[in-house]
PDB file of C-alpha atoms and ligand atoms in Angstrom:
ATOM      1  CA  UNK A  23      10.839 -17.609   3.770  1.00 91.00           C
ATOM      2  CA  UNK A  24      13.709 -15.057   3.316  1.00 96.00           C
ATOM      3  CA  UNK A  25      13.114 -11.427   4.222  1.00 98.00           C
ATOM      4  CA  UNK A  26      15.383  -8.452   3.756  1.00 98.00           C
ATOM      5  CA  UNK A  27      15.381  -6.092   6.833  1.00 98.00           C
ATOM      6  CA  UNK A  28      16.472  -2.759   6.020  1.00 98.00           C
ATOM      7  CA  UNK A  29      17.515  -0.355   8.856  1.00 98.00           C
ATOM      8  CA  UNK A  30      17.737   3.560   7.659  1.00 98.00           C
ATOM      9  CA  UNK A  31      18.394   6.403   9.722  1.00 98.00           C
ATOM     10  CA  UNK A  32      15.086   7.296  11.605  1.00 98.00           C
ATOM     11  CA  UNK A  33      14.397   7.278  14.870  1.00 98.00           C
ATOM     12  CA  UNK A  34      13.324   3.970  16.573  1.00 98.00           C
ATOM     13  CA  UNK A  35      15.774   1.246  15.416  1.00 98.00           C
ATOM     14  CA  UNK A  36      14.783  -0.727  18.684  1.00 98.00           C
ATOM     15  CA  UNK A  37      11.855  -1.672  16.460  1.00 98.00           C
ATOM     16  CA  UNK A  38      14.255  -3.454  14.064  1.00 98.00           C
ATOM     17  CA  UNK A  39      16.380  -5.042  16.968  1.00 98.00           C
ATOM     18  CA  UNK A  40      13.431  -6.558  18.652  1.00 98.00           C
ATOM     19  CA  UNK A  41      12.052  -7.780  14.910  1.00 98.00           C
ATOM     20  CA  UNK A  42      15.739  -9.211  14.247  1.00 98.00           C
ATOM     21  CA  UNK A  43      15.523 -11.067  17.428  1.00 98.00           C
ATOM     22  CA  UNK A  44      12.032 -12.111  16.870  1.00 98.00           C
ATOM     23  CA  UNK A  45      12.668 -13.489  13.164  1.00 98.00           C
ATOM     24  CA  UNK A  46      15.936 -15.404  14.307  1.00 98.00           C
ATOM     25  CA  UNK A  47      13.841 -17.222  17.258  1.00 98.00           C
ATOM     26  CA  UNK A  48      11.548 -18.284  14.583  1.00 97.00           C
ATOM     27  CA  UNK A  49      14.315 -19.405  12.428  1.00 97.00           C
ATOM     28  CA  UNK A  50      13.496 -16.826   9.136  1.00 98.00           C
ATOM     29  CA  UNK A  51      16.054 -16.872   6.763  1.00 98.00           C
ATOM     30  CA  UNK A  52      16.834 -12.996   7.172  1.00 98.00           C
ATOM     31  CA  UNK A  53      19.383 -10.775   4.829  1.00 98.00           C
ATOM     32  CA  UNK A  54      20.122  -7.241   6.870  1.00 98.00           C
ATOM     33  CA  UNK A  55      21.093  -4.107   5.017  1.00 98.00           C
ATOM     34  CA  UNK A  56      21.850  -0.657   7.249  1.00 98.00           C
ATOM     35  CA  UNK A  57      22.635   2.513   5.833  1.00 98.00           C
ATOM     36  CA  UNK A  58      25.183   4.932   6.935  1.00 98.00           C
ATOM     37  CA  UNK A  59      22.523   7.262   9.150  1.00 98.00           C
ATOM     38  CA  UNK A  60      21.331   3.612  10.474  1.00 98.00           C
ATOM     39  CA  UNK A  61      24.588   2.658  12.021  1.00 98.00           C
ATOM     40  CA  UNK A  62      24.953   6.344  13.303  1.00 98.00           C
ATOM     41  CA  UNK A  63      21.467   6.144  14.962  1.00 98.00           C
ATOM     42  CA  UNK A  64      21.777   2.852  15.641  1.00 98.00           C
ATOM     43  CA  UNK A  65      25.297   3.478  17.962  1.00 98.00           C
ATOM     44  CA  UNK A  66      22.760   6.998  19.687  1.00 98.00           C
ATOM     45  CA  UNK A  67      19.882   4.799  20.599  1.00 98.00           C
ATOM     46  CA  UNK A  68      20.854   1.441  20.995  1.00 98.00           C
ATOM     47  CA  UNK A  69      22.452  -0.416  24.157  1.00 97.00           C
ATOM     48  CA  UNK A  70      23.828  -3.148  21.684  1.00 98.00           C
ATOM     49  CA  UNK A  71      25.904  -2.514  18.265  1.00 98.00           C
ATOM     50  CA  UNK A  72      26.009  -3.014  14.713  1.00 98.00           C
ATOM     51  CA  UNK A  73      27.165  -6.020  15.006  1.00 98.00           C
ATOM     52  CA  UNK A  74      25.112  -7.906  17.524  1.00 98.00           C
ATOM     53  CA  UNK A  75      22.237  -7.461  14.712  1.00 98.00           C
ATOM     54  CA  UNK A  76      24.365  -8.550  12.369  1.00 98.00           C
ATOM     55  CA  UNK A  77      25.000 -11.502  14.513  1.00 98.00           C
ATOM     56  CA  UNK A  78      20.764 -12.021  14.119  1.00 98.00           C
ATOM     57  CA  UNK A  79      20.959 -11.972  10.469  1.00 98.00           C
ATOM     58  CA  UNK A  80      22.330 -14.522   8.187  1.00 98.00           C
ATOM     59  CA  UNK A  81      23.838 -12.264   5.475  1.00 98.00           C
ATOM     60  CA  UNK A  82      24.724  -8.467   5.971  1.00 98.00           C
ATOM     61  CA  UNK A  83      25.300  -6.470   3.092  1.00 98.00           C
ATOM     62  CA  UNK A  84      26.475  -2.825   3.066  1.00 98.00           C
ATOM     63  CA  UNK A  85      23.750  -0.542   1.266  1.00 98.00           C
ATOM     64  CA  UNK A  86      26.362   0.634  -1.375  1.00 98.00           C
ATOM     65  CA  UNK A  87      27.026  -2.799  -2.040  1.00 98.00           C
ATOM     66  CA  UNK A  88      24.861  -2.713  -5.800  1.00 97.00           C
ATOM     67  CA  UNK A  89      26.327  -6.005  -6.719  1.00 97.00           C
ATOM     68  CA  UNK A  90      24.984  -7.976  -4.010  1.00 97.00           C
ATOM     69  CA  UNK A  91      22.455 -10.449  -5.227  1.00 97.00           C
ATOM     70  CA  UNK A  92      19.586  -9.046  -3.426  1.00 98.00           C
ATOM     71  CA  UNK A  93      19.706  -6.168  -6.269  1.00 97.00           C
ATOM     72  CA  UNK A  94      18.466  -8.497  -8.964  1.00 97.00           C
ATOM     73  CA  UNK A  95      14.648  -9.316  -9.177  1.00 96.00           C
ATOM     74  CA  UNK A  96      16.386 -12.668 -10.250  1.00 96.00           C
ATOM     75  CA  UNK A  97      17.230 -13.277  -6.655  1.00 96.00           C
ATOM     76  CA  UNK A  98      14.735 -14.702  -4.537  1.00 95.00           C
ATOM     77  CA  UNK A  99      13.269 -12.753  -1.524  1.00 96.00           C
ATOM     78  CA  UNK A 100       9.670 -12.931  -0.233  1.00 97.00           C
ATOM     79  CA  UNK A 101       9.407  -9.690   1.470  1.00 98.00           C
ATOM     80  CA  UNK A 102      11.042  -6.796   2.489  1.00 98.00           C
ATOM     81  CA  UNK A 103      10.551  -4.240   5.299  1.00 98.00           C
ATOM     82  CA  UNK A 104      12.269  -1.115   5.569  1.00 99.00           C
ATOM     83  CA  UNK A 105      12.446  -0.440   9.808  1.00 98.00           C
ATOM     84  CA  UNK A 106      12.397   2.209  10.608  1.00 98.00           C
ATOM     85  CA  UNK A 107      12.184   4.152   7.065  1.00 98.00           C
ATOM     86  CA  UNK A 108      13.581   7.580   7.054  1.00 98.00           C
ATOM     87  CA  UNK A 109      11.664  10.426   4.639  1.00 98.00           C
ATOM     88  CA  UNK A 110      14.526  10.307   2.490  1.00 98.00           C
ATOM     89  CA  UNK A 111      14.047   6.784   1.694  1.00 98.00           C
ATOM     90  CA  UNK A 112      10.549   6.912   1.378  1.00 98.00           C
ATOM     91  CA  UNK A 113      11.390   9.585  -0.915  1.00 98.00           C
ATOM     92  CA  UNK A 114      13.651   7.604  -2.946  1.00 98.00           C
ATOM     93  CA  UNK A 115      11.732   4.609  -2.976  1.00 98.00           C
ATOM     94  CA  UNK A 116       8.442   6.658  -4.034  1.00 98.00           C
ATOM     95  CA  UNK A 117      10.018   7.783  -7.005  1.00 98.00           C
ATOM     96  CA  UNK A 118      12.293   5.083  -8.430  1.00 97.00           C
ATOM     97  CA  UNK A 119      15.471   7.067  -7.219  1.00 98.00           C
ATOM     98  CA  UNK A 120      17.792   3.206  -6.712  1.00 97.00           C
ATOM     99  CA  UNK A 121      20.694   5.217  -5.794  1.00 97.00           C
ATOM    100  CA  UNK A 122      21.823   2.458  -2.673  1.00 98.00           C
ATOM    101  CA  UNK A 123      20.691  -1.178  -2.152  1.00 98.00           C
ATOM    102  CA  UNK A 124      18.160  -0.561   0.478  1.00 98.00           C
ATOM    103  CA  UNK A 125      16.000   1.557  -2.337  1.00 98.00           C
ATOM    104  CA  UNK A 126      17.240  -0.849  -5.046  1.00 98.00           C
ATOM    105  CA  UNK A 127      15.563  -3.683  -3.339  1.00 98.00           C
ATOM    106  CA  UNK A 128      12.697  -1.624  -2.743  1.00 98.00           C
ATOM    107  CA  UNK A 129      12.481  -0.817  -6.531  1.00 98.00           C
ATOM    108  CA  UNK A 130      12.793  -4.867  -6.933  1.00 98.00           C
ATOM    109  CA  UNK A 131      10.242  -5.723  -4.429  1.00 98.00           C
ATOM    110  CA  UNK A 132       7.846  -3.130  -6.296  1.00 98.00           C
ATOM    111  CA  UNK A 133       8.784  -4.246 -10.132  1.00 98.00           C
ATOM    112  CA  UNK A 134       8.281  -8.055  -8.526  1.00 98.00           C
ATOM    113  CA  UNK A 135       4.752  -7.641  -6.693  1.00 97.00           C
ATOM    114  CA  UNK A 136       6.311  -8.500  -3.517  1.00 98.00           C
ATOM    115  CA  UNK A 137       5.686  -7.086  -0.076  1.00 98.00           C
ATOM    116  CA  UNK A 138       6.807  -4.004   1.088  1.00 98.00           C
ATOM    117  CA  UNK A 139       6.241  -2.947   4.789  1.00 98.00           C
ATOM    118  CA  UNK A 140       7.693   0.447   5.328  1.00 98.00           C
ATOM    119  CA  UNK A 141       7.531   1.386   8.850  1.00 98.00           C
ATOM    120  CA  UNK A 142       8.224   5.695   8.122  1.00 98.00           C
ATOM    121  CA  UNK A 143       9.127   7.670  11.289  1.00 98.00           C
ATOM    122  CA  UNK A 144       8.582  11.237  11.096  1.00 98.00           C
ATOM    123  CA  UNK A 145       6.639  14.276  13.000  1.00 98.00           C
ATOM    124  CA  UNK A 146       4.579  16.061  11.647  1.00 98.00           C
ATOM    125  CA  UNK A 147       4.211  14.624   8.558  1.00 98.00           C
ATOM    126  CA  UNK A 148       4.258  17.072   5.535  1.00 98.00           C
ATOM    127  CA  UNK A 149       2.128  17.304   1.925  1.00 98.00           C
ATOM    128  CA  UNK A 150       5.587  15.652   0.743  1.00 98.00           C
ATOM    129  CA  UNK A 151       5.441  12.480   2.822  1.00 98.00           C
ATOM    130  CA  UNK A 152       1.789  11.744   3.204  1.00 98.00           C
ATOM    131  CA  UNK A 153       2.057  12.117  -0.973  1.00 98.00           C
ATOM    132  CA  UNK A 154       4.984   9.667  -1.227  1.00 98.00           C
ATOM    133  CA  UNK A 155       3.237   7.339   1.311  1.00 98.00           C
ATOM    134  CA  UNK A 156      -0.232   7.245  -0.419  1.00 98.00           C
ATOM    135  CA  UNK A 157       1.933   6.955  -4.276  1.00 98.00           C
ATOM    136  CA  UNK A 158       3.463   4.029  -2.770  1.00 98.00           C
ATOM    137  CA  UNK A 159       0.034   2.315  -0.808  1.00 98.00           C
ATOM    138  CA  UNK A 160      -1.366   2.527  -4.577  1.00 98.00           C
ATOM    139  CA  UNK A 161       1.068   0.341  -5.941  1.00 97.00           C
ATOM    140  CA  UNK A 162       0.615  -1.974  -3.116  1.00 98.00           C
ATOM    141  CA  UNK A 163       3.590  -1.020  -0.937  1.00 98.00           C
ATOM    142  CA  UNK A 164       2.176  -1.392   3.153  1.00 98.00           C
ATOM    143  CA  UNK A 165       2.360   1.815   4.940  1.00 98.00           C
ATOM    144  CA  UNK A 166       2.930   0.332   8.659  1.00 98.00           C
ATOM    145  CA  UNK A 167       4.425   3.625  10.979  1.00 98.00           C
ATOM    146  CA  UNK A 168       5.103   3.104  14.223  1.00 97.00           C
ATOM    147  CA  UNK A 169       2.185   3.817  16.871  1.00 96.00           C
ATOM    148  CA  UNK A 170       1.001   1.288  19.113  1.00 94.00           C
ATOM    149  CA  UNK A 171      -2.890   0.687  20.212  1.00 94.00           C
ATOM    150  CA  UNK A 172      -3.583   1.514  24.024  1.00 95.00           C
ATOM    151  CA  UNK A 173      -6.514  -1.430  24.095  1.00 92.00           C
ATOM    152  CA  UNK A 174      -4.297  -3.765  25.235  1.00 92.00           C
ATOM    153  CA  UNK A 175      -2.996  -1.579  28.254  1.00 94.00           C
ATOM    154  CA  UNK A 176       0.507  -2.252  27.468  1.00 95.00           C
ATOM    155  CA  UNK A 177       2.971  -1.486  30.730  1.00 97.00           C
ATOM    156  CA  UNK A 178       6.481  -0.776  29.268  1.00 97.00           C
ATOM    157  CA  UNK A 179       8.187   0.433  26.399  1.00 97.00           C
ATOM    158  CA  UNK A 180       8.824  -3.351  25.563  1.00 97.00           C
ATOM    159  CA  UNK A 181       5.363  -3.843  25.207  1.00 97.00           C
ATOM    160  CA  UNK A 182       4.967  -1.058  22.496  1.00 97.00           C
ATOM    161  CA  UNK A 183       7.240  -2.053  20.587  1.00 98.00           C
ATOM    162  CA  UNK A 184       6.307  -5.757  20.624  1.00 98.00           C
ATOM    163  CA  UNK A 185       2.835  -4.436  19.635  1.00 97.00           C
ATOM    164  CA  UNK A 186       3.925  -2.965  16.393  1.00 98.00           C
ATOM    165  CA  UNK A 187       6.647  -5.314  15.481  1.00 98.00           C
ATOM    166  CA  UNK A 188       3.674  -8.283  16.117  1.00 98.00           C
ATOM    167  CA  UNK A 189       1.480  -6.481  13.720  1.00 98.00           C
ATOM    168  CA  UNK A 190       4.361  -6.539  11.438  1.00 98.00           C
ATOM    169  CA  UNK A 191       4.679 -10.016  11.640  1.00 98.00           C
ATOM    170  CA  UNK A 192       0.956 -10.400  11.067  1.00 98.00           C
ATOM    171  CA  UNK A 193       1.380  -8.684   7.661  1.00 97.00           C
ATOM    172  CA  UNK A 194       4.395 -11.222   7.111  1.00 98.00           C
ATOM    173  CA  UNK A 195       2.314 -13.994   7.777  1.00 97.00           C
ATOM    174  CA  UNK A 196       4.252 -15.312  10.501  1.00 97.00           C
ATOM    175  CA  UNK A 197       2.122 -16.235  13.524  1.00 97.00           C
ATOM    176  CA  UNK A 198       3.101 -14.673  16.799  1.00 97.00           C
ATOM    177  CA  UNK A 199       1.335 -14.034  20.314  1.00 95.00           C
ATOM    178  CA  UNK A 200       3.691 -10.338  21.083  1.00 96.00           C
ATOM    179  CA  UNK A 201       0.917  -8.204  21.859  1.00 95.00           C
ATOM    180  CA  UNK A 202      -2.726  -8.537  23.674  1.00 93.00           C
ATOM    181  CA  UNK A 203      -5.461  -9.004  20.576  1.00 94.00           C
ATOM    182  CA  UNK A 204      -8.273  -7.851  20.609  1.00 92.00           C
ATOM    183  CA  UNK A 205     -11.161  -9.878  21.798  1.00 87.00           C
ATOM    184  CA  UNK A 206      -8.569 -11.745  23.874  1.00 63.00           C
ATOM    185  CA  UNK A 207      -7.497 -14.247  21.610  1.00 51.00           C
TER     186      UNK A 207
HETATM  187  C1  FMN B  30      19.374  10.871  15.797  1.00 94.59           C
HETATM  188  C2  FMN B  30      18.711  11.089  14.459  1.00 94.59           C
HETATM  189  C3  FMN B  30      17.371  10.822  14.327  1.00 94.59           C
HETATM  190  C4  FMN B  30      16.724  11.006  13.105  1.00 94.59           C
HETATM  191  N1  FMN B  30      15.403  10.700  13.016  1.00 94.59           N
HETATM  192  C5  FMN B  30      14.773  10.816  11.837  1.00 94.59           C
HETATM  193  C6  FMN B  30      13.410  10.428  11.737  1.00 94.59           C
HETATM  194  O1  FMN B  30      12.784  10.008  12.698  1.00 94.59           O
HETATM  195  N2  FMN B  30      12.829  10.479  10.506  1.00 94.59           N
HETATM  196  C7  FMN B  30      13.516  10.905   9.406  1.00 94.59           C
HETATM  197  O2  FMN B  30      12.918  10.919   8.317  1.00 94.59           O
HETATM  198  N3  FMN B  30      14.803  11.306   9.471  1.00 94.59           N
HETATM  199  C8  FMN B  30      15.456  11.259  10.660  1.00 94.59           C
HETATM  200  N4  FMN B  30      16.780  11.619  10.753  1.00 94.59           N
HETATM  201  C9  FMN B  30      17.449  12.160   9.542  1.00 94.59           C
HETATM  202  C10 FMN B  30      17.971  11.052   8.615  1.00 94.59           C
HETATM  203  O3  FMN B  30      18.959  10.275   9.291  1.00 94.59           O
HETATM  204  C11 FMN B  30      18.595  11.671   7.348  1.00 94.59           C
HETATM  205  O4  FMN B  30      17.570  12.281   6.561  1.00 94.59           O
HETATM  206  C12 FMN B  30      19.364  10.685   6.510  1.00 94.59           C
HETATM  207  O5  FMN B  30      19.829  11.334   5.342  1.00 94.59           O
HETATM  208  C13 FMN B  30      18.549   9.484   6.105  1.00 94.59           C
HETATM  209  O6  FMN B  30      19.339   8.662   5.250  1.00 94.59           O
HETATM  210  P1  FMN B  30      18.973   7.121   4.982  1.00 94.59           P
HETATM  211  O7  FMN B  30      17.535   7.070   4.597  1.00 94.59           O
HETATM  212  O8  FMN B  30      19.891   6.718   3.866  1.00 94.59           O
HETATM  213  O9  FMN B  30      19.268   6.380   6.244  1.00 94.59           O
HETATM  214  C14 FMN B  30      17.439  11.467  11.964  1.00 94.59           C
HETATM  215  C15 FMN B  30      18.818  11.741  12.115  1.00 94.59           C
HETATM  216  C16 FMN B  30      19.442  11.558  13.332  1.00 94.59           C
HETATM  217  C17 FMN B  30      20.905  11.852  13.460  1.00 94.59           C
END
C-alpha cells in the first residue's frame, strides 16, 4: 500500500507527525508532500523539524514539484490524505484549481476513484467551507476534521490525537488498537 501524506498550513500538524510515525511502524510505503505554510506551521508547533518527518517518509517531494510522478494518474498510489487541510486547499481541491502538487494529487485521486481523507481545520466554519466540504463528500472525497470522542475518557493530548489519527487509519484499512472502541473491543 502506498499513501501520499500531504501536510498544508493549518493548525494541528502533530496529527500528521503522529500518523507519519504510525504508518512507518507499520511499514506503509509513504510519499510526503508539505507546502510552504506547512513547513512554517510545522517549525511554530512542532518540537521536531521538517526533516525528522521526512526521515518517516520514503520519498519527499516539494509541492511545486509538478513533475514528480505522483502528478500522473499513471502513477500508482492507493490513497491520499491531506493532514491537516487548510481552507485554501480545500478550496482548491473543491474546484479543480491543480495549481501545486498537493491539489494536483488531489485532482488525481478524485479523476482515479481513489481515497481522499481530508482532515480540514478551521473555526467557525463558513457557507464557503461547509459548501466545498459537502461538493467534495459527493464525489466521494472523506471529510475526516479533527475532533476526538470523549467516550473513551482519553487523559492527554496524546490520546486525542491518537483517537483521530486511529480513525484515520480505520478509513485506510489499516488495523490499529490507538484509541479505546467502543464496546471495549
Ligand atoms: C500558525 C498558523 C495557523 C493557521 N491555521 C489555519 C487553520 O487552522 N486553518 C486554515 O484554513 N488556515 C490556517 N492558517 C492559514 C493558512 O496557512 C493559509 O491560508 C495558507 O495560505 C494555506 O496554504 P496551503 O494550503 O498551501 O498550506 C494558519 C496560518 C498560520 C500561520
Amino acid at each position: 500500500m502506498k499513501v501520499v501524506v500531504c501536510i498544508t498550513g493549518a493548525s494541528g500538524v502533530c496529527y500528521a507527525k503522529r500518523l507519519l510515525e504510525v504508518l512507518r511502524d507499520k511499514g506503509v510505503e509513504v510519499s510526503l508532500i508539505v507546502s510552504e505554510s506547512g513547513k512554517k506551521v510545522i517549525e511554530h508547533e512542532l518540537d521536531v523539524d521538517l526533516d525528522y518527518l521526512i526521515g518517516l517518509s520514503h520519498e519527499y517531494y516539494e509541492n511545486s514539484d509538478l513533475f514528480s510522478p505522483l502528478a500522473s494518474g499513471s502513477h500508482i498510489f492507493h490513497s491520499v490524505v491531506v493532514i491537516p487541510c487548510s481552507m485554501k486547499t480545500l478550496s482548491a481541491v473543491a474546484n479543480g484549481y491543480s495549481s501545486n502538487l498537493i491539489c494536483r494529487v488531489c485532482d488525481v485521486a478524485i479523476k482515479e476513484k481513489r481515497k481522499l481523507i481530508l482532515m480540514p481545520r478551521e473555526m467557525p466554519l463558513s457557507s464557503i467551507h461547509l459548501e466545498n466540504m459537502l461538493k467534495l463528500s459527493k464525489l466521494g472525497t472523506i471529510i475526516m476534521p479533527p475532533i476526538p470522542a470523549f467516550y473513551g475518557k482519553p487523559k492527554t493530548v496524546n490520546d486525542m490525537v491518537d483517537f483521530v489519527v486511529g480513525r484515520i487509519l480505520d478509513i485506510l484499512g489499516i488495523p490499529n488498537d490507538l484509541f479505546k472502541r467502543w464496546g471495549g473491543i
